[in-house]
Short mmCIF file of C-alpha atoms in Angstrom, two decimals:
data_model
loop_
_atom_site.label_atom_id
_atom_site.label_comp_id
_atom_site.label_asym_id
_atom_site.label_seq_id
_atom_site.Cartn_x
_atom_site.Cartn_y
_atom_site.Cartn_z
CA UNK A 1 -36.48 88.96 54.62
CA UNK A 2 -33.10 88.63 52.79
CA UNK A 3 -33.00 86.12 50.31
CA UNK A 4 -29.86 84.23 47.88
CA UNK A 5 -30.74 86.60 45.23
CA UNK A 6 -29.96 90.08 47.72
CA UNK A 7 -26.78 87.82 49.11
CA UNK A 8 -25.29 87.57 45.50
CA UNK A 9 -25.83 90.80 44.62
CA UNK A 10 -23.88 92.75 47.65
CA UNK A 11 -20.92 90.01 47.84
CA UNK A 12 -21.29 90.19 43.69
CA UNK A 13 -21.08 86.26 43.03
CA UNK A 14 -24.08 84.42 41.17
CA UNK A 15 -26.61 83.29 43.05
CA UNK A 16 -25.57 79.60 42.42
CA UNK A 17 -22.59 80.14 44.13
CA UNK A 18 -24.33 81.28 47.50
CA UNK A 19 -26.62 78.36 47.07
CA UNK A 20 -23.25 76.21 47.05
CA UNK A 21 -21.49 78.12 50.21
CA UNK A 22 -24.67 77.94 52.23
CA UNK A 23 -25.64 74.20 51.69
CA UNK A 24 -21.74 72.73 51.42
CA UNK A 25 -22.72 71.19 47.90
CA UNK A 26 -19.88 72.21 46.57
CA UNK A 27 -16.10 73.28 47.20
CA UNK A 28 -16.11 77.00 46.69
CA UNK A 29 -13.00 79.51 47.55
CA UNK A 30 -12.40 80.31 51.08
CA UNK A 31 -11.93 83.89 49.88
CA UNK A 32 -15.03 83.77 48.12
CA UNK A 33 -16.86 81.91 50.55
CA UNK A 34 -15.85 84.90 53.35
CA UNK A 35 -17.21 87.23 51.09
CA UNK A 36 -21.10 85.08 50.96
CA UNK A 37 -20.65 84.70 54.73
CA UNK A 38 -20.35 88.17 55.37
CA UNK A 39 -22.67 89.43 53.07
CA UNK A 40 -25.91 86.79 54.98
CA UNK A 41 -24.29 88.23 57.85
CA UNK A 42 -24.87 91.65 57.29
CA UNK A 43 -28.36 90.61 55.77
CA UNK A 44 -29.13 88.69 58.70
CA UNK A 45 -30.02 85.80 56.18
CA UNK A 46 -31.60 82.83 57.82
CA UNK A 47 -32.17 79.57 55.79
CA UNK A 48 -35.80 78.46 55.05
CA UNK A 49 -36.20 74.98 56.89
CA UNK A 50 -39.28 74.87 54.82
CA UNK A 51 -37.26 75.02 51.53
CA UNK A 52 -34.51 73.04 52.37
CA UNK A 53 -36.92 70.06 53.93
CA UNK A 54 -38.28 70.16 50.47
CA UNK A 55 -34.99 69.83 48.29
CA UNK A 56 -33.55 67.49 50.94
CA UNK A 57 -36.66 65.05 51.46
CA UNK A 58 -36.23 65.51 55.40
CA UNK A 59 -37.58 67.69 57.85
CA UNK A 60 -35.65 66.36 60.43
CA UNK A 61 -38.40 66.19 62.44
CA UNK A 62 -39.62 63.19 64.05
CA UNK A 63 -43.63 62.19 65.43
CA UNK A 64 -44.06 60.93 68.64
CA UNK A 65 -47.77 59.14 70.21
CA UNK A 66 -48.08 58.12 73.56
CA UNK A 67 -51.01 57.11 75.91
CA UNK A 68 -51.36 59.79 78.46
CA UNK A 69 -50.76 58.25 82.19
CA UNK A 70 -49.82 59.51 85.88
CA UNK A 71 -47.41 57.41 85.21
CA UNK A 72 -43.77 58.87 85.02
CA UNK A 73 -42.48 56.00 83.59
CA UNK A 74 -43.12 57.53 80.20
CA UNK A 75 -42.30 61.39 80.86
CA UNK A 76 -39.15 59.74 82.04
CA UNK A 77 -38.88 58.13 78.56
CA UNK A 78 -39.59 60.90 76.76
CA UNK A 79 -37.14 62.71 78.14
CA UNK A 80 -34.77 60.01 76.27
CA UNK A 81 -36.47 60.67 73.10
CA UNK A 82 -36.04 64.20 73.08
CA UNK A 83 -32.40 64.04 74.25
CA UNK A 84 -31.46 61.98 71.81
CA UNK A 85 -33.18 64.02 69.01
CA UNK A 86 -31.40 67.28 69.95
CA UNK A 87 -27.98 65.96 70.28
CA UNK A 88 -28.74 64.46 66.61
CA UNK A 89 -30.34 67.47 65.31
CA UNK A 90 -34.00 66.50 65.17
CA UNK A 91 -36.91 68.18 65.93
CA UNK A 92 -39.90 66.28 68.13
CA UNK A 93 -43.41 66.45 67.94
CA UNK A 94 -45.35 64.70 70.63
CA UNK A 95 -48.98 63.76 70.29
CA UNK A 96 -50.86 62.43 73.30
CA UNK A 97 -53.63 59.99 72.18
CA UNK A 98 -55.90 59.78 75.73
CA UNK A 99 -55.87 56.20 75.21
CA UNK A 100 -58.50 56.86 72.48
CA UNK A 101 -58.42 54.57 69.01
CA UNK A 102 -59.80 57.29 67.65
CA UNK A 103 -57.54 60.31 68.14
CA UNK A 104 -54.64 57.94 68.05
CA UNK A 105 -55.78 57.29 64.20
CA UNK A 106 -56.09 61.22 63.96
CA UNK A 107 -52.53 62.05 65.27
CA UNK A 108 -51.06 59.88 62.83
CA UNK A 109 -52.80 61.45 60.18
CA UNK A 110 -51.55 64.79 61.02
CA UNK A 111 -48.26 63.85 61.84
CA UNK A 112 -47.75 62.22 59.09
CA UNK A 113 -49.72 64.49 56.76
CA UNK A 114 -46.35 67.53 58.43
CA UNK A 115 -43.90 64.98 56.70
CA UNK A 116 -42.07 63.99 59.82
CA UNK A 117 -39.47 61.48 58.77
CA UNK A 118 -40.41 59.17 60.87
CA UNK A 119 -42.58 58.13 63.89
CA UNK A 120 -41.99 56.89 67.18
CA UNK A 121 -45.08 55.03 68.95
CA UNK A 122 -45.73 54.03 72.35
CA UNK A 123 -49.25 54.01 73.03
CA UNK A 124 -50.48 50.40 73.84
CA UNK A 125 -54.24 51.07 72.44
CA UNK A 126 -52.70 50.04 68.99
CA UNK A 127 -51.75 46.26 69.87
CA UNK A 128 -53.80 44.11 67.49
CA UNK A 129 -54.91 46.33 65.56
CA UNK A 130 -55.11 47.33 62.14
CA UNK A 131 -53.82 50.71 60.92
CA UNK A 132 -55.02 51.05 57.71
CA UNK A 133 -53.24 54.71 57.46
CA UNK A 134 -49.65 53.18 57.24
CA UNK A 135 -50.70 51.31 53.85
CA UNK A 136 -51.56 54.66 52.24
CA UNK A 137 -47.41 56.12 53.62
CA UNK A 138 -45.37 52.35 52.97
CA UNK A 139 -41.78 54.64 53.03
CA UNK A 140 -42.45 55.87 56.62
CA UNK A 141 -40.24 54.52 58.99
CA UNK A 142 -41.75 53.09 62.30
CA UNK A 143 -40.26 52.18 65.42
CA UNK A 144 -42.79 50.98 68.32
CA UNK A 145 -41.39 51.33 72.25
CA UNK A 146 -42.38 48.71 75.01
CA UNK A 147 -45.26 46.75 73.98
CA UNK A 148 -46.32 43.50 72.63
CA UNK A 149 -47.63 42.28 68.80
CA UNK A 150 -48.83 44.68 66.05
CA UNK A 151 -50.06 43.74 62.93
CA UNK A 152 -47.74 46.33 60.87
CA UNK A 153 -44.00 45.73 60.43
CA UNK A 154 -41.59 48.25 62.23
CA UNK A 155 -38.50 47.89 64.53
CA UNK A 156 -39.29 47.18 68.15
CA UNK A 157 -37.90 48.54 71.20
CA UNK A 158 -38.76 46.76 74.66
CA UNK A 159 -37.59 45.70 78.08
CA UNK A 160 -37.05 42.34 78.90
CA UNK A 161 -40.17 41.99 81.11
CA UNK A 162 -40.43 38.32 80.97
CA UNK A 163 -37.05 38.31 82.54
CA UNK A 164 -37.58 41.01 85.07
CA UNK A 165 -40.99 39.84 86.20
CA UNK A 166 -38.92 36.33 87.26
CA UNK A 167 -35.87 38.49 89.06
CA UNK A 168 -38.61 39.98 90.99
CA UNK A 169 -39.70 36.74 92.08
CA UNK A 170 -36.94 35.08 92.64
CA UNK A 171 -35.81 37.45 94.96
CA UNK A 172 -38.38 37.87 97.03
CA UNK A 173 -38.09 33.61 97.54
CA UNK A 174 -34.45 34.02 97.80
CA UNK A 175 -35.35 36.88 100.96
CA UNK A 176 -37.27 33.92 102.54
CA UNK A 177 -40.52 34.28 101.13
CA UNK A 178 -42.65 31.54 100.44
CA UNK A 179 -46.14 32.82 100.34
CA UNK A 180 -45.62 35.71 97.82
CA UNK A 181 -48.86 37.03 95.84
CA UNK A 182 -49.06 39.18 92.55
CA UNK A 183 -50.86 42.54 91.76
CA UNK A 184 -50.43 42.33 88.05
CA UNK A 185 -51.15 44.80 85.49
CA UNK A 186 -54.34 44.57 83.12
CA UNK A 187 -53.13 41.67 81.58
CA UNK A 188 -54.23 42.36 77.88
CA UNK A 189 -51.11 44.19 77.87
CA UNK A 190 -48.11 42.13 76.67
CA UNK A 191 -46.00 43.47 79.03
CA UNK A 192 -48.42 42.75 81.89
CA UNK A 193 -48.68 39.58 81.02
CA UNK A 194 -44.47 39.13 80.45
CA UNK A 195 -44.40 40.46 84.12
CA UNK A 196 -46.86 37.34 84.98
CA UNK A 197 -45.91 35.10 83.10
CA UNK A 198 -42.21 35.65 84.78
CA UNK A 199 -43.85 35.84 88.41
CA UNK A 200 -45.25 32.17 87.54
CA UNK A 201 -41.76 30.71 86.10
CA UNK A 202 -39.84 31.56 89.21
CA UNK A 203 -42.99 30.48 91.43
CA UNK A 204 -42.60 27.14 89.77
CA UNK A 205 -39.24 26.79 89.55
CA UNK A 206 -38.76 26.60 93.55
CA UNK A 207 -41.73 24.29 93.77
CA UNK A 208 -44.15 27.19 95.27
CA UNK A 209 -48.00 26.74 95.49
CA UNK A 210 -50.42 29.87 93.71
CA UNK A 211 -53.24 31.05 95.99
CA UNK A 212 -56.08 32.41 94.04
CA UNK A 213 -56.76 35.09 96.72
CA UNK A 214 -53.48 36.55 96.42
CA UNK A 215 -53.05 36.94 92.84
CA UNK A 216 -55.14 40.39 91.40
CA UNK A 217 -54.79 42.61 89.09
CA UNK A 218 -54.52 46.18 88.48
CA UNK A 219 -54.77 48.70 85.70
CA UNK A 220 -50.93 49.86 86.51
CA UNK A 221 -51.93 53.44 88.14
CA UNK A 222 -51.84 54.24 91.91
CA UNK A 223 -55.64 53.72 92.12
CA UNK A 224 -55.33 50.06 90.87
CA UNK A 225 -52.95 49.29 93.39
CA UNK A 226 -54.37 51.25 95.99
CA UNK A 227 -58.01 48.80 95.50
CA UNK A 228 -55.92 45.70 94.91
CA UNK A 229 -54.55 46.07 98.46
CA UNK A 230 -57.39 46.12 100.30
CA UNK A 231 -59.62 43.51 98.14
CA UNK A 232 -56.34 41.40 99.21
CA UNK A 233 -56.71 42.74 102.96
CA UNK A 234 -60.52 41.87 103.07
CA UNK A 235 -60.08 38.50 101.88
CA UNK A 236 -58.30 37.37 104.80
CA UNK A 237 -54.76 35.97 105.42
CA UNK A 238 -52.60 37.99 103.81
CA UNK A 239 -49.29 36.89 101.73
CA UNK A 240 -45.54 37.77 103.23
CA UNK A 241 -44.59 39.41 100.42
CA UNK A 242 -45.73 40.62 97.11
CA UNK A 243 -44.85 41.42 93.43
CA UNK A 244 -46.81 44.59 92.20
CA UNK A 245 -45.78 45.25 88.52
CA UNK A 246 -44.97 48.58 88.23
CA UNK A 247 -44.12 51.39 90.66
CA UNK A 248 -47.22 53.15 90.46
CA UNK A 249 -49.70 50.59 91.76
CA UNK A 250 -47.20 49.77 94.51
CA UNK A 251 -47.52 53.18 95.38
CA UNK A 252 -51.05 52.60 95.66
CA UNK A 253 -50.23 49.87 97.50
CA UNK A 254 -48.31 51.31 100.34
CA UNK A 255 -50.89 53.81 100.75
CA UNK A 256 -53.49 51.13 101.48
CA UNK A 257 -51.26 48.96 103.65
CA UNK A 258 -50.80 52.49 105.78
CA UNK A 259 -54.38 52.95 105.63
CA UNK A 260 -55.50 49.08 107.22
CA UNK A 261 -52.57 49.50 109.56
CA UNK A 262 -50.24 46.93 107.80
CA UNK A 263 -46.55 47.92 107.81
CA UNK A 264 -44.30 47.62 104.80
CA UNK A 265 -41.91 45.55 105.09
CA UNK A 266 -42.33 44.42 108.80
CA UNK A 267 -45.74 42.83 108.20
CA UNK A 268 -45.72 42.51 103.72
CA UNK A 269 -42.74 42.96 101.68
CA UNK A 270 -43.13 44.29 98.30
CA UNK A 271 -41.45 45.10 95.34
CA UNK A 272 -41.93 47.14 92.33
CA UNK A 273 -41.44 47.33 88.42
CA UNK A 274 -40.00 50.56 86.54
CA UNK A 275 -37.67 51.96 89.33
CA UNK A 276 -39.17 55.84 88.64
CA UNK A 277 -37.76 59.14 89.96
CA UNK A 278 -39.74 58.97 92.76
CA UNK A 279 -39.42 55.09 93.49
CA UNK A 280 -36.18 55.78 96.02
CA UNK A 281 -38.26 58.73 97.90
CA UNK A 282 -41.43 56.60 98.99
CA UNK A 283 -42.13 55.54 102.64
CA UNK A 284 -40.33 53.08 102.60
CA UNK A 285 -38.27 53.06 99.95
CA UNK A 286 -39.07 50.93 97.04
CA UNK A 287 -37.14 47.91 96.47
CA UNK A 288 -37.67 47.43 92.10
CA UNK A 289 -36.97 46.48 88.97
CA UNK A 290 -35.17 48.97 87.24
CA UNK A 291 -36.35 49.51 83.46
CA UNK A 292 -33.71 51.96 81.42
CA UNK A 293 -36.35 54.26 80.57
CA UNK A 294 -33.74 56.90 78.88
CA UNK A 295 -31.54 54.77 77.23
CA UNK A 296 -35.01 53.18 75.85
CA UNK A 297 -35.87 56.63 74.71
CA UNK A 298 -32.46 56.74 73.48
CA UNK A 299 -32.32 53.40 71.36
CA UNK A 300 -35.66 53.98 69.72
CA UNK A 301 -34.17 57.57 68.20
CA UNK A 302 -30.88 55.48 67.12
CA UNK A 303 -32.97 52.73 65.77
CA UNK A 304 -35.49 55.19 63.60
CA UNK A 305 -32.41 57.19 61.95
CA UNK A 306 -30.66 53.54 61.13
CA UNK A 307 -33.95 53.11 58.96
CA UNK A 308 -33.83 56.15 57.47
CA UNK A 309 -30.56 55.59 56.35
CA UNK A 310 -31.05 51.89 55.62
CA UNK A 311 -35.15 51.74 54.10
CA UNK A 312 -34.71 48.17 52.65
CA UNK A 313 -32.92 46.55 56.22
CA UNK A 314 -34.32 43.73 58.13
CA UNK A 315 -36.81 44.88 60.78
CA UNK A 316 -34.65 44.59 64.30
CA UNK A 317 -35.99 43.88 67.54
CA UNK A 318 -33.94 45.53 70.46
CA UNK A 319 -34.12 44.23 73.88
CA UNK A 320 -32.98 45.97 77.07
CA UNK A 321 -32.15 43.71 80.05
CA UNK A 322 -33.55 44.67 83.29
CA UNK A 323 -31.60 44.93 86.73
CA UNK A 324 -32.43 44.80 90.37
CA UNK A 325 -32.52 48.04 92.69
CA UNK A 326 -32.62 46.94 96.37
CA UNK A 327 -34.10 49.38 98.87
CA UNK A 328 -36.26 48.92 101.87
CA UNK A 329 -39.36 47.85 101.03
CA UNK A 330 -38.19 43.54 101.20
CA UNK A 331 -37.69 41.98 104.62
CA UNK A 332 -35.68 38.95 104.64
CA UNK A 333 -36.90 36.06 106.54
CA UNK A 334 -36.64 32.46 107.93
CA UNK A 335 -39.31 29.69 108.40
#
């Protein structure tokens, strides 16, 4: 493998001036500059990332940890990360943690034991807890996507789903509905409970009445809403419309509802959180809230290189408003 030294010697410069050429630290000749070009051309040079990482501080390479899931919400997310890195020249390394404390702690280690320059984190297993690895690397910059308090400081990415819990609501009162139920998600999740906690605002705020039997909640994959549907079948009358809070369980939903011979919309309206891929290709189609899963993926990469460039800045919290996608799956009505 050609190195500066065999560079210097065929264009005959010193080997501090190829150093300059290659890494733009200093103004050299364009005639001389050819001449170094040419010469790692014909030597089929290729920089050592490994070297330069070291004399830069960077490896321009950035961590990644989610919670595995069925869920496409967060391949869909992902794909925003990675975008975002290539088209700012970063590298991404993405652990998957299982939704396991314990080989969430170990990624971190790794990744941060490779000298990314930052990490990215989106795996809800770490809310409330301590993680007593980030003491021992204070300079690395964190930003955490889509969920709820930590007991670290880093920047914060997240959906407004406080807000988009209540336009879910609202709209299915606005349709008509008056007896509307909830399939929440497991609500030790911030987010689930944001959904919620909008669901009950909006119930409120028109004056509506919560029925016990109609209000259950899921684990936010198909399966969860596919058991929440039919506990809510078997206990009797059902509601004219509900909220499920995310895409997947209604999914799950529908399925059930198709299974016990109960038509969506004509006999339950429901709408969805997320608005995934496949959201506009279900039987019927599903009328959501739409979450900006890329530009998510998108901000959190903008927000970690801001740190890196600004270490001492005040941690920022950025919040992305959701918005409404009608489809089929609501039925307006009249009492």
């Amino acid at each position: 493998m050609a190195t500066m030294k065999d560079i210097a010697k065929l264009a005959g410069v010193s080997t501090s001036t190829v150093s300059h050429v290659i890494n733009k630290t200093r103004f050299v000749s364009e005639e001389i500059a050819d001449k170094v070009n040419r010469a790692a051309q014909d030597l089929n040079y290729a920089p050592s990332a490994l070297a330069r990482s070291l004399k830069m501080n960077r490896t321009k390479t950035i961590g990644m940890l989610v919670t595995t899931s069925t869920n496409p919400f967060f391949g869909e997310v992902v794909k925003g990360v990675e975008r975002s890195c290539y088209h700012q020249g970063y590298n991404l390394v993405l652990c998957n943690t299982e939704g396991d404390s314990q080989r969430m702690r170990a990624s971190i280690d790794t990744l941060l034991q490779k000298r990314v320059d930052g990490l990215l984190l989106m795996c809800s297993t770490l809310v409330g807890e301590r993680i007593d690895i980030f003491e021992r690397y204070p300079d690395i910059p964190i930003v955490v996507m889509d969920w709820g308090p930590m007991l670290f400081s880093s920047d914060k990415i997240q959906d407004n789903s406080l807000q988009g819990g209540y336009m879910a609501t609202k709209y299915l009162i606005e349709a008509g509905h008056r007896d509307i139920g909830c399939i929440t998600g497991p609500l030790i999740k911030h987010q689930a409970q944001m959904r919620y906690e909008g669901y009950k605002r909006a119930m409120n705020e028109a004056g509506l009445g919560f029925n016990a039997d109609w209000i259950l909640e899921g684990d936010f994959e198909c399966e969860g809403g596919y058991q929440c549907f039919k506990q809510l079948y078997e206990r009797g009358n059902l509601p004219s419309a509900l909220f499920v809070c995310n895409d997947m369980m209604a999914m799950g939903a529908i399925n059930a509802a198709n299974e016990l011979g109960v038509s969506i919309p004509d006999d339950v309206s429901m709408i969805g959180y997320d608005d995934v891929h496949i959201a506009k290709f279900m039987t019927p189609s599903l009328t959501t809230i739409h979450q900006p899963k890329y530009r998510l993926g998108k901000a959190a990469v903008e927000a970690l290189l801001k740190r890196l460039e600004q270490p001492d800045g005040e941690t920022q919290m950025v919040q992305l408003e959701p918005t409404l996608v009608e489809r089929s799956s609501v039925m307006p009505i009249n009492y």
